[in-house]
PDB file of C-alpha atoms in Angstrom:
ATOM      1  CA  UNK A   1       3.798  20.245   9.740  1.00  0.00           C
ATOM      2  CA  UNK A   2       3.512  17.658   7.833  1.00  0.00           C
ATOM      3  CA  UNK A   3      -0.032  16.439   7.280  1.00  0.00           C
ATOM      4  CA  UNK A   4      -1.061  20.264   6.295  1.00  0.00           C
ATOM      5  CA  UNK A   5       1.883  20.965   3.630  1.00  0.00           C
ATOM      6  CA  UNK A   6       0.320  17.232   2.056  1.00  0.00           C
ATOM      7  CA  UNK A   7      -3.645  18.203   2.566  1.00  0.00           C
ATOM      8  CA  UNK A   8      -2.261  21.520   0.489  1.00  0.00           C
ATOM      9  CA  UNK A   9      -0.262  19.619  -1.615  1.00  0.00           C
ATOM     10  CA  UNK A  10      -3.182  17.706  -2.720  1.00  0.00           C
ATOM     11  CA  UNK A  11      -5.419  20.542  -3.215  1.00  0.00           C
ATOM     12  CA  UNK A  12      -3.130  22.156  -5.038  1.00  0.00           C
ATOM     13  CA  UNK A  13      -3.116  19.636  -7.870  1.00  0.00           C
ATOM     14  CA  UNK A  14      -5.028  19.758 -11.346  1.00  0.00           C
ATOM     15  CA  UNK A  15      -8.832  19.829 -11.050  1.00  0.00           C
ATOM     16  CA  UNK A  16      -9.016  16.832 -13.955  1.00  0.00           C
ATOM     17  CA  UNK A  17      -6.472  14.668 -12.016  1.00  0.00           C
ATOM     18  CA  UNK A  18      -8.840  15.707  -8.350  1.00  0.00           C
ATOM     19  CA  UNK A  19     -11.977  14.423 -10.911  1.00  0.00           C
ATOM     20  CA  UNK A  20     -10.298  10.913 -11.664  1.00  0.00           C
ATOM     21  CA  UNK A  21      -9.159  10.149  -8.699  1.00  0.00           C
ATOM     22  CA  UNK A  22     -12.953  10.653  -6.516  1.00  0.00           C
ATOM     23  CA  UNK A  23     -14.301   8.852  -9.578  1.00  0.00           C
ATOM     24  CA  UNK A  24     -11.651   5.603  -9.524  1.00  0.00           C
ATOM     25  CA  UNK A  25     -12.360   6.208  -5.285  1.00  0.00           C
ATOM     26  CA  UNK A  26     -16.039   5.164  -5.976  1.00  0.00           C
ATOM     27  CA  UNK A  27     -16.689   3.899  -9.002  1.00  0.00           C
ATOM     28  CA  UNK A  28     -13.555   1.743  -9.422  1.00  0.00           C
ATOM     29  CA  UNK A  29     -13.301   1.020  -5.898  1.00  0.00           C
ATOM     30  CA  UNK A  30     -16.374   1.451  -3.155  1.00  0.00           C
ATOM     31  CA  UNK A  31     -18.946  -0.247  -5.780  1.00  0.00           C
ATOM     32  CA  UNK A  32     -16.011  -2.814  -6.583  1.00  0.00           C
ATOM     33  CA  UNK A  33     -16.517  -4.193  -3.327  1.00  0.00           C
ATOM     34  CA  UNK A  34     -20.465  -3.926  -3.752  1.00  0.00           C
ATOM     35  CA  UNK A  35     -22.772  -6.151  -4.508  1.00  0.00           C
ATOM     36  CA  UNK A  36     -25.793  -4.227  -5.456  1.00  0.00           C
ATOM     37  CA  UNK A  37     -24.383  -0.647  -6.867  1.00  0.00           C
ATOM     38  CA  UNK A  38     -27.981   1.362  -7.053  1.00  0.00           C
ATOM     39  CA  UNK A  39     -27.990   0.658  -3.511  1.00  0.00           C
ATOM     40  CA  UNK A  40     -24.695   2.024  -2.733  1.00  0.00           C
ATOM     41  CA  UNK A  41     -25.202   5.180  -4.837  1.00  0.00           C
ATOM     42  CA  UNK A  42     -28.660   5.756  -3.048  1.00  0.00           C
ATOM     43  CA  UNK A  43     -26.695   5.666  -0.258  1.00  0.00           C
ATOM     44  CA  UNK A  44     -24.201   8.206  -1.176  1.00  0.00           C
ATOM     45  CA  UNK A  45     -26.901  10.568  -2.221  1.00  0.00           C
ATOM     46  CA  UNK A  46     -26.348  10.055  -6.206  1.00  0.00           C
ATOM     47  CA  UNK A  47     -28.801   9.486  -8.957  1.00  0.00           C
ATOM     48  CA  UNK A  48     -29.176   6.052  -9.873  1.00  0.00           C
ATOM     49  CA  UNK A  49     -28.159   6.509 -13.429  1.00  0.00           C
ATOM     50  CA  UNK A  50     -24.440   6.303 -12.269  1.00  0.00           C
ATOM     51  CA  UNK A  51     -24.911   2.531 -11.546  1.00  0.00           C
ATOM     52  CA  UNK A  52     -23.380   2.244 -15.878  1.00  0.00           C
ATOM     53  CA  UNK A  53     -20.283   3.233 -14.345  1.00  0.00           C
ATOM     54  CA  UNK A  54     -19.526   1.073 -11.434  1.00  0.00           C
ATOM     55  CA  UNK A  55     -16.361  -0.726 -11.918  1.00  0.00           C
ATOM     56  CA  UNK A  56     -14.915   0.965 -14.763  1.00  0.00           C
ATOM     57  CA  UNK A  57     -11.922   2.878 -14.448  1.00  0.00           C
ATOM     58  CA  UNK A  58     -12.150   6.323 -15.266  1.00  0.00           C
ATOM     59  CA  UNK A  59      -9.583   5.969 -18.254  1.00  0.00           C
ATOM     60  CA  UNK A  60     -12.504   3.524 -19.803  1.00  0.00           C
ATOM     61  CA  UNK A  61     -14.754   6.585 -19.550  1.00  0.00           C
ATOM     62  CA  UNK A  62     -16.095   7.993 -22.966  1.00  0.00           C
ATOM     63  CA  UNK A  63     -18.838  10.494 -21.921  1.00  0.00           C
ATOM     64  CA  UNK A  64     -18.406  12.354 -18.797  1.00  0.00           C
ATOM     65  CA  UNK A  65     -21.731  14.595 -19.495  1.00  0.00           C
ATOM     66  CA  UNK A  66     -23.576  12.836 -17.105  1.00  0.00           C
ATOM     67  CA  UNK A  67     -20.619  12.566 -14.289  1.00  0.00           C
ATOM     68  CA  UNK A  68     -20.276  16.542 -14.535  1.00  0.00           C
ATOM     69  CA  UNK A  69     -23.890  16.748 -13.847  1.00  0.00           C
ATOM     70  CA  UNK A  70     -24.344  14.381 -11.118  1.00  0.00           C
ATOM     71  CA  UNK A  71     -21.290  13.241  -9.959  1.00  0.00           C
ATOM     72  CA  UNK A  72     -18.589  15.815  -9.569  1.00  0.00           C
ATOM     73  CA  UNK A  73     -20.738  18.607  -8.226  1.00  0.00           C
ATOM     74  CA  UNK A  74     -22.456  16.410  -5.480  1.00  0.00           C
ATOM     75  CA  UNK A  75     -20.057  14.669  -4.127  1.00  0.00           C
ATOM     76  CA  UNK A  76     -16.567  14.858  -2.171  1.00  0.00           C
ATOM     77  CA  UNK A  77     -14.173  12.803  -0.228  1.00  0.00           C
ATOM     78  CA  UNK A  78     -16.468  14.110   2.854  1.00  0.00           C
ATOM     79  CA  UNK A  79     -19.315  12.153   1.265  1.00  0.00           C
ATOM     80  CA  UNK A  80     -16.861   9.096   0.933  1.00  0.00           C
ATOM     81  CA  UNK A  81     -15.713   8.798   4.427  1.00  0.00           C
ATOM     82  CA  UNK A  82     -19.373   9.141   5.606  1.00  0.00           C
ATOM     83  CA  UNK A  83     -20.179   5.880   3.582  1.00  0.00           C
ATOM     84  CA  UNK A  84     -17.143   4.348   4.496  1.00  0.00           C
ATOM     85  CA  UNK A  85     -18.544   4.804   7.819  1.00  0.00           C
ATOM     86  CA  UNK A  86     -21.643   3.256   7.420  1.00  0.00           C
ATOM     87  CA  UNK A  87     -20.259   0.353   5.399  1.00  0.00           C
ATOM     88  CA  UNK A  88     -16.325  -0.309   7.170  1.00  0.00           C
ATOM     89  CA  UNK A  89     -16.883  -4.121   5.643  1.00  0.00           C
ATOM     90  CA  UNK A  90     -16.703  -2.500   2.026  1.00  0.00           C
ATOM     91  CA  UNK A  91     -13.802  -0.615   3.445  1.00  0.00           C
ATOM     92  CA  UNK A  92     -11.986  -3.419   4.618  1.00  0.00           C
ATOM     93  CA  UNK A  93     -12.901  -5.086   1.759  1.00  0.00           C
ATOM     94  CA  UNK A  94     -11.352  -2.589  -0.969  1.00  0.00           C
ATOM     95  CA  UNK A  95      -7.957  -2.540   1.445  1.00  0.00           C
ATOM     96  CA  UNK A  96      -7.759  -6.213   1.140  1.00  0.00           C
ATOM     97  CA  UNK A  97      -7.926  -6.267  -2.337  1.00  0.00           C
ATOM     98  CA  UNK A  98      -4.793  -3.442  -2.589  1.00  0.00           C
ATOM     99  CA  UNK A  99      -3.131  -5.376  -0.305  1.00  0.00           C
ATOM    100  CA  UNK A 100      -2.946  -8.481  -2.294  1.00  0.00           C
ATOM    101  CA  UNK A 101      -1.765  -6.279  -5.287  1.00  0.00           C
ATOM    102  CA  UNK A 102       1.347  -4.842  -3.773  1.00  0.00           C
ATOM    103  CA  UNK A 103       4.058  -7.518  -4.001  1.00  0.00           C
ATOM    104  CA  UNK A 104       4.994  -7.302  -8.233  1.00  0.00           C
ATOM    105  CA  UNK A 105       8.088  -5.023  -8.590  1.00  0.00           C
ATOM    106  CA  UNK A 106       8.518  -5.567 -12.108  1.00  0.00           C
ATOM    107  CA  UNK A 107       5.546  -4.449 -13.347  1.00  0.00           C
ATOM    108  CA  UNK A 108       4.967  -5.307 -16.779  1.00  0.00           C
ATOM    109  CA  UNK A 109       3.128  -1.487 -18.263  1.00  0.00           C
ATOM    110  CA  UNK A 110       6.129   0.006 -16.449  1.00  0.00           C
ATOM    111  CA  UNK A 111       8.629  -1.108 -17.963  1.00  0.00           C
ATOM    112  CA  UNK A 112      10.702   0.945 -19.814  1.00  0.00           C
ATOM    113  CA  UNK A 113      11.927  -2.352 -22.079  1.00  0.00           C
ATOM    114  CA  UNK A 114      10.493  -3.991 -24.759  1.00  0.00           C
ATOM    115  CA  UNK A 115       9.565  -7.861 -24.305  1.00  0.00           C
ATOM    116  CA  UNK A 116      11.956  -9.025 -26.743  1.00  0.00           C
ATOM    117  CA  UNK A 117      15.076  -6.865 -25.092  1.00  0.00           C
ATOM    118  CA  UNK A 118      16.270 -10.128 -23.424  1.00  0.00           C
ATOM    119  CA  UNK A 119      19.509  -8.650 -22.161  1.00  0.00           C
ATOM    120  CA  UNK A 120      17.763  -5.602 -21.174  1.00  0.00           C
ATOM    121  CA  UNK A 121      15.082  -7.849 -18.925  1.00  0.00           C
ATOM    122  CA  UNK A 122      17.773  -9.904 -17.604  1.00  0.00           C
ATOM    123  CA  UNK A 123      20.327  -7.181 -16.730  1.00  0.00           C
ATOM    124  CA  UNK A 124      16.931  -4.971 -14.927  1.00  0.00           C
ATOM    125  CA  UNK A 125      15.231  -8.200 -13.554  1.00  0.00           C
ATOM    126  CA  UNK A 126      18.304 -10.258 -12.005  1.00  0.00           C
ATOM    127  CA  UNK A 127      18.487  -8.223  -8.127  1.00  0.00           C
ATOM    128  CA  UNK A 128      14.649  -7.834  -7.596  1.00  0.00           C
ATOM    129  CA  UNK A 129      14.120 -11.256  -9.284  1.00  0.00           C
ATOM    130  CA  UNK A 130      14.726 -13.501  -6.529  1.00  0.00           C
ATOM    131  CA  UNK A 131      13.465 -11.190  -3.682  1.00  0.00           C
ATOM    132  CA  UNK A 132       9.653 -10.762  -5.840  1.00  0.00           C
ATOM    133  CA  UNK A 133       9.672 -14.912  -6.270  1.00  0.00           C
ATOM    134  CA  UNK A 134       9.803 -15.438  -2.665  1.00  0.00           C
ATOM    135  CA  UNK A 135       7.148 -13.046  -1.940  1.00  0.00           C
ATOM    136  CA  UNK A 136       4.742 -13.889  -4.550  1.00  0.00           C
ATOM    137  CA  UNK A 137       4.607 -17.144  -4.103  1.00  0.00           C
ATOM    138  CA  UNK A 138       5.750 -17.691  -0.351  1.00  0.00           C
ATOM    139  CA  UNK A 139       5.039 -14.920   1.675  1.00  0.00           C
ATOM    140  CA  UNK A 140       1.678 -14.246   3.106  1.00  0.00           C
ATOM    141  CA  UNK A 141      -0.404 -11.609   1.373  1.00  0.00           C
ATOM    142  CA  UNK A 142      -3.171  -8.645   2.656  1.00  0.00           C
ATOM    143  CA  UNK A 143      -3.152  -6.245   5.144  1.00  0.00           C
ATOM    144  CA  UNK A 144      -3.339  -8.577   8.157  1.00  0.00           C
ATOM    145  CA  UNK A 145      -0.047 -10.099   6.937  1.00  0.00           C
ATOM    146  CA  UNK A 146       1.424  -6.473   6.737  1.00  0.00           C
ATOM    147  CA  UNK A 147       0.458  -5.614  10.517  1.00  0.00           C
ATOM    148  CA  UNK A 148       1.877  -9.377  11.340  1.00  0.00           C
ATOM    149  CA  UNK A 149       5.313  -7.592   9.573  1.00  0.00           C
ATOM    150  CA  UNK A 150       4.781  -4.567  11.508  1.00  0.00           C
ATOM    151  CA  UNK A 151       4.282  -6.086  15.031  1.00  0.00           C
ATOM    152  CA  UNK A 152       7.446  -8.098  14.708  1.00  0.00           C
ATOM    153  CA  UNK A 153       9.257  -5.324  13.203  1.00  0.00           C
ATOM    154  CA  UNK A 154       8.512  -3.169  16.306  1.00  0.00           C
ATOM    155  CA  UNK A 155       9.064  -5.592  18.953  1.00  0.00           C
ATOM    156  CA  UNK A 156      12.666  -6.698  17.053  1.00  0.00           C
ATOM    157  CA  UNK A 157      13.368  -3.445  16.529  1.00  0.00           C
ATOM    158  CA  UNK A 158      12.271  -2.286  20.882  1.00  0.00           C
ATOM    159  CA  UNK A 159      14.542  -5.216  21.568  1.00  0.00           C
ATOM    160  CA  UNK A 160      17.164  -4.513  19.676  1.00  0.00           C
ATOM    161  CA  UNK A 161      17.206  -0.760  20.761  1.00  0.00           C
ATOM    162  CA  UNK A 162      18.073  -1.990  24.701  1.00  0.00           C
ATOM    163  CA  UNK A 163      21.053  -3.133  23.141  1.00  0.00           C
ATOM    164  CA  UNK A 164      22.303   0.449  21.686  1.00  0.00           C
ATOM    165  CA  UNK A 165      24.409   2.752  23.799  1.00  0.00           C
ATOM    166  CA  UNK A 166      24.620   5.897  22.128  1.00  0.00           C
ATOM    167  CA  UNK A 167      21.986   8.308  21.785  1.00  0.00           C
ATOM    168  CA  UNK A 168      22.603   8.529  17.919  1.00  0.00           C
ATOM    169  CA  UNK A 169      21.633   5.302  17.461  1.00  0.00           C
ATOM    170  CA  UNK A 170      18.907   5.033  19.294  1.00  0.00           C
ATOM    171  CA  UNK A 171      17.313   7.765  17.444  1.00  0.00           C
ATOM    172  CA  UNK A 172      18.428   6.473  14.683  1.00  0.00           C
ATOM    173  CA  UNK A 173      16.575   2.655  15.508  1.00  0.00           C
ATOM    174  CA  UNK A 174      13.278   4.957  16.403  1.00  0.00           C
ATOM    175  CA  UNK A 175      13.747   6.449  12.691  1.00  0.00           C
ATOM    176  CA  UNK A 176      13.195   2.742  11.492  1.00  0.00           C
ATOM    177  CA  UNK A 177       9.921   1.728  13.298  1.00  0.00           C
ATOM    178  CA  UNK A 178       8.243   4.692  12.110  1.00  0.00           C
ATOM    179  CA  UNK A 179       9.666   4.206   8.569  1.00  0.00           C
ATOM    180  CA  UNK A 180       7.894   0.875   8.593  1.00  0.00           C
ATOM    181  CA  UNK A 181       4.602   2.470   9.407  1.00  0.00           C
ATOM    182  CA  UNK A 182       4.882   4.434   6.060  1.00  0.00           C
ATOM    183  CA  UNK A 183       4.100   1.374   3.547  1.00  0.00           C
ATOM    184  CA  UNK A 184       1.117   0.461   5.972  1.00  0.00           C
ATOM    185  CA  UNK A 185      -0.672   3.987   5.574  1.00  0.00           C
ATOM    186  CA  UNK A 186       0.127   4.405   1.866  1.00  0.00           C
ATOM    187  CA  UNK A 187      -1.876   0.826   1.794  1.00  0.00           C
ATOM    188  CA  UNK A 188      -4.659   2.317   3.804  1.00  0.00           C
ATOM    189  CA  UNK A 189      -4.919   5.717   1.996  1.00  0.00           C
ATOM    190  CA  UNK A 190      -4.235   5.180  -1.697  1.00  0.00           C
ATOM    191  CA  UNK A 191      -7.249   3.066  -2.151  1.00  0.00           C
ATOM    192  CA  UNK A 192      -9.025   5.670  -0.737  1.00  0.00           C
ATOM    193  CA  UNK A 193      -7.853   8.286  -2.674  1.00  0.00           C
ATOM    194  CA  UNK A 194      -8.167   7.152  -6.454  1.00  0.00           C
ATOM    195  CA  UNK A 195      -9.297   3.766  -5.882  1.00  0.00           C
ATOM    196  CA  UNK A 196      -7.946   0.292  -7.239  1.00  0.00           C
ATOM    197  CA  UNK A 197      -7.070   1.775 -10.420  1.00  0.00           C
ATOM    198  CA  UNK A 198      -3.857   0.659 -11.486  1.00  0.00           C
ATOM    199  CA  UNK A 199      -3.118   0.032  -7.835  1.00  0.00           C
ATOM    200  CA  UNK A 200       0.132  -1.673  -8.286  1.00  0.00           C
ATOM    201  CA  UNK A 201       2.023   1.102 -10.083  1.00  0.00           C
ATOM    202  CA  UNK A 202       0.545   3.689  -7.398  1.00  0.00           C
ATOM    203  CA  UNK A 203       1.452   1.552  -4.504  1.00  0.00           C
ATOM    204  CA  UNK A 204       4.964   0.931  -6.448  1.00  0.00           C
ATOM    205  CA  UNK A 205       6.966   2.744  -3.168  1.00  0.00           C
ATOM    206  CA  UNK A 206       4.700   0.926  -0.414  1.00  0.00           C
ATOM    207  CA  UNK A 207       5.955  -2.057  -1.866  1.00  0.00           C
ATOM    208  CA  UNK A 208       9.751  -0.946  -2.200  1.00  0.00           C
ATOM    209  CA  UNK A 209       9.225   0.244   1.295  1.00  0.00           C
ATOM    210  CA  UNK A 210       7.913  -2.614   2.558  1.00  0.00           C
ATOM    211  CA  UNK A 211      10.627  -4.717   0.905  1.00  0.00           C
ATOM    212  CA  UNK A 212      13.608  -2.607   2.944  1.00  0.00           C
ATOM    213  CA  UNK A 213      11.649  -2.977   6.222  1.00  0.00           C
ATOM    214  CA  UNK A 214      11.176  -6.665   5.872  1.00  0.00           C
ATOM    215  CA  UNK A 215      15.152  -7.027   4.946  1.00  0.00           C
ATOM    216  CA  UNK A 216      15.687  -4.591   8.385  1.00  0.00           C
ATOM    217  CA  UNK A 217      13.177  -7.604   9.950  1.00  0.00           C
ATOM    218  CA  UNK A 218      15.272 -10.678   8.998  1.00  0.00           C
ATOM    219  CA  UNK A 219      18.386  -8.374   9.824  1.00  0.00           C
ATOM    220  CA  UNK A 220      17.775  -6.916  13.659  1.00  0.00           C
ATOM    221  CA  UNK A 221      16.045 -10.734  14.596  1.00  0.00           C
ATOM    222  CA  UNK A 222      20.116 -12.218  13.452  1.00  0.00           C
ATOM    223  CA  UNK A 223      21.887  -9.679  15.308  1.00  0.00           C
ATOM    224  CA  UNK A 224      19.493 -10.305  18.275  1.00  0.00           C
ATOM    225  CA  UNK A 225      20.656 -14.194  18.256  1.00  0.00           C
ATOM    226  CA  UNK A 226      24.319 -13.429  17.389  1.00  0.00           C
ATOM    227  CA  UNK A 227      24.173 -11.269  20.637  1.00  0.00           C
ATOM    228  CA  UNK A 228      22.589 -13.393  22.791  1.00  0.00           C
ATOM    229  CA  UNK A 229      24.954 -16.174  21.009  1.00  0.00           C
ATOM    230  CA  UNK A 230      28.296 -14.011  22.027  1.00  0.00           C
ATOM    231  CA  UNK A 231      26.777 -13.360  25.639  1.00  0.00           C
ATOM    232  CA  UNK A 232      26.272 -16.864  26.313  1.00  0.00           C
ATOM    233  CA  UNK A 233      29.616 -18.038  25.491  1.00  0.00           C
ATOM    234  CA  UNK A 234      31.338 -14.987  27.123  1.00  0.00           C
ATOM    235  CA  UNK A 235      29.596 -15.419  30.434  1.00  0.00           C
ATOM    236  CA  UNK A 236      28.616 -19.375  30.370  1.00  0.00           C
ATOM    237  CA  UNK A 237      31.280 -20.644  27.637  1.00  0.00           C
ATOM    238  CA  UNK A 238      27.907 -21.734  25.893  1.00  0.00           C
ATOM    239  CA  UNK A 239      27.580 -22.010  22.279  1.00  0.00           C
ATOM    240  CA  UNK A 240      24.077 -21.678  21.547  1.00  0.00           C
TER     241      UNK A 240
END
């Protein structure tokens, strides 16, 4: 039920905001990842005089005549997965790039401060500052970091679940692991969608996701030693 309420919702939304995001999807973010753009629109079936707008965001856009002549009309999402298809390296390479763009929480055009409201910034910035440090400048970045995340997440979380007696709470543990996959197919589809285009505010929630999962990581793999801990001494008299 799901998947067709959001294919409707997203048909169902304005025509101009449907128009920006297939142009940021190619033009700010399959010819990103291209080296030679004249090629790529060949490709797509699209008249070479579109190459002026590869990698510019749509917002940068002052005349749209020549887009609503041989852009919009031509070409869908359809058109996009084909080439996709044909090219999965400029795929790939379009989802790294998001996914090293997904860690800032306190992103600067967002905020709803000025830069001189110090006690504003330090009252705001203080519980996500600490947690955003770490994974900047620590924690491994990109999508195959993500599915490292995942992996662990899952097999923590399967472990943990043996553990669990009542039905409610298993449930509640299989709730989690597919709440984890959310963050990884916003990562995948967004880019997609409308592109790299101001990627970090639209992938704003797979990062806040991502950030409870990874807390629910660290969490499960200290119960699972404090158990095993608590078993050892109660059957061995073992602290371990």
């Amino acid at each position: 039920l799901l998947f067709p309420l959001s294919w409707m919702g997203f048909h169902s939304t304005a025509v101009s905001d449907y128009q920006s995001d297939l142009y940021n999807a190619v033009f700010y973010g399959a010819l990103m990842e291209t080296e030679d753009p004249v090629t790529a629109l060949n490709e797509m079936g699209l008249s070479e005089d579109l190459a002026s707008y590869a990698k510019t965001p749509y917002f940068a856009v002052e005349d749209a005549e020549l887009l609503n002549k041989e852009f919009y009309p031509k070409f869908t999402y359809g058109n996009l997965v084909a080439y996709y298809l044909k090219h999965p390296d400029t795929f790939f390479a379009v989802i790294k790039q998001a996914g090293n763009n997904v860690y800032e929480t306190d992103i600067q055009y967002l905020r709803s401060y000025s830069e001189t409201d110090v006690s504003a910034q330090r009252f705001l910035s203080v519980p996500t500052h600490w947690f955003e440090t770490l994974q900047l400048r620590f924690l491994p970045r990109g999508v195959v970091s993500w599915l490292v995340y995942l992996i662990l997440f899952i097999i923590l979380a399967c472990v943990r679940r043996k553990t669990l007696e009542g039905e409610g709470e298993k449930a509640l543990s299989d709730c989690g692991v597919m709440f984890a996959f959310m963050p990884l197919l916003l990562l995948v589809a967004t880019p997609f969608v409308s592109g790299l285009t101001e990627i970090s505010r639209r992938l704003f929630y797979t990062n806040a996701v991502f950030e409870c999962f990874f807390v629910l990581l660290v969490a499960y793999a200290a119960e699972i030693i404090l158990l095993r801990r608590n078993r050892l001494k109660e059957e061995y008299g073992v602290n371990q």
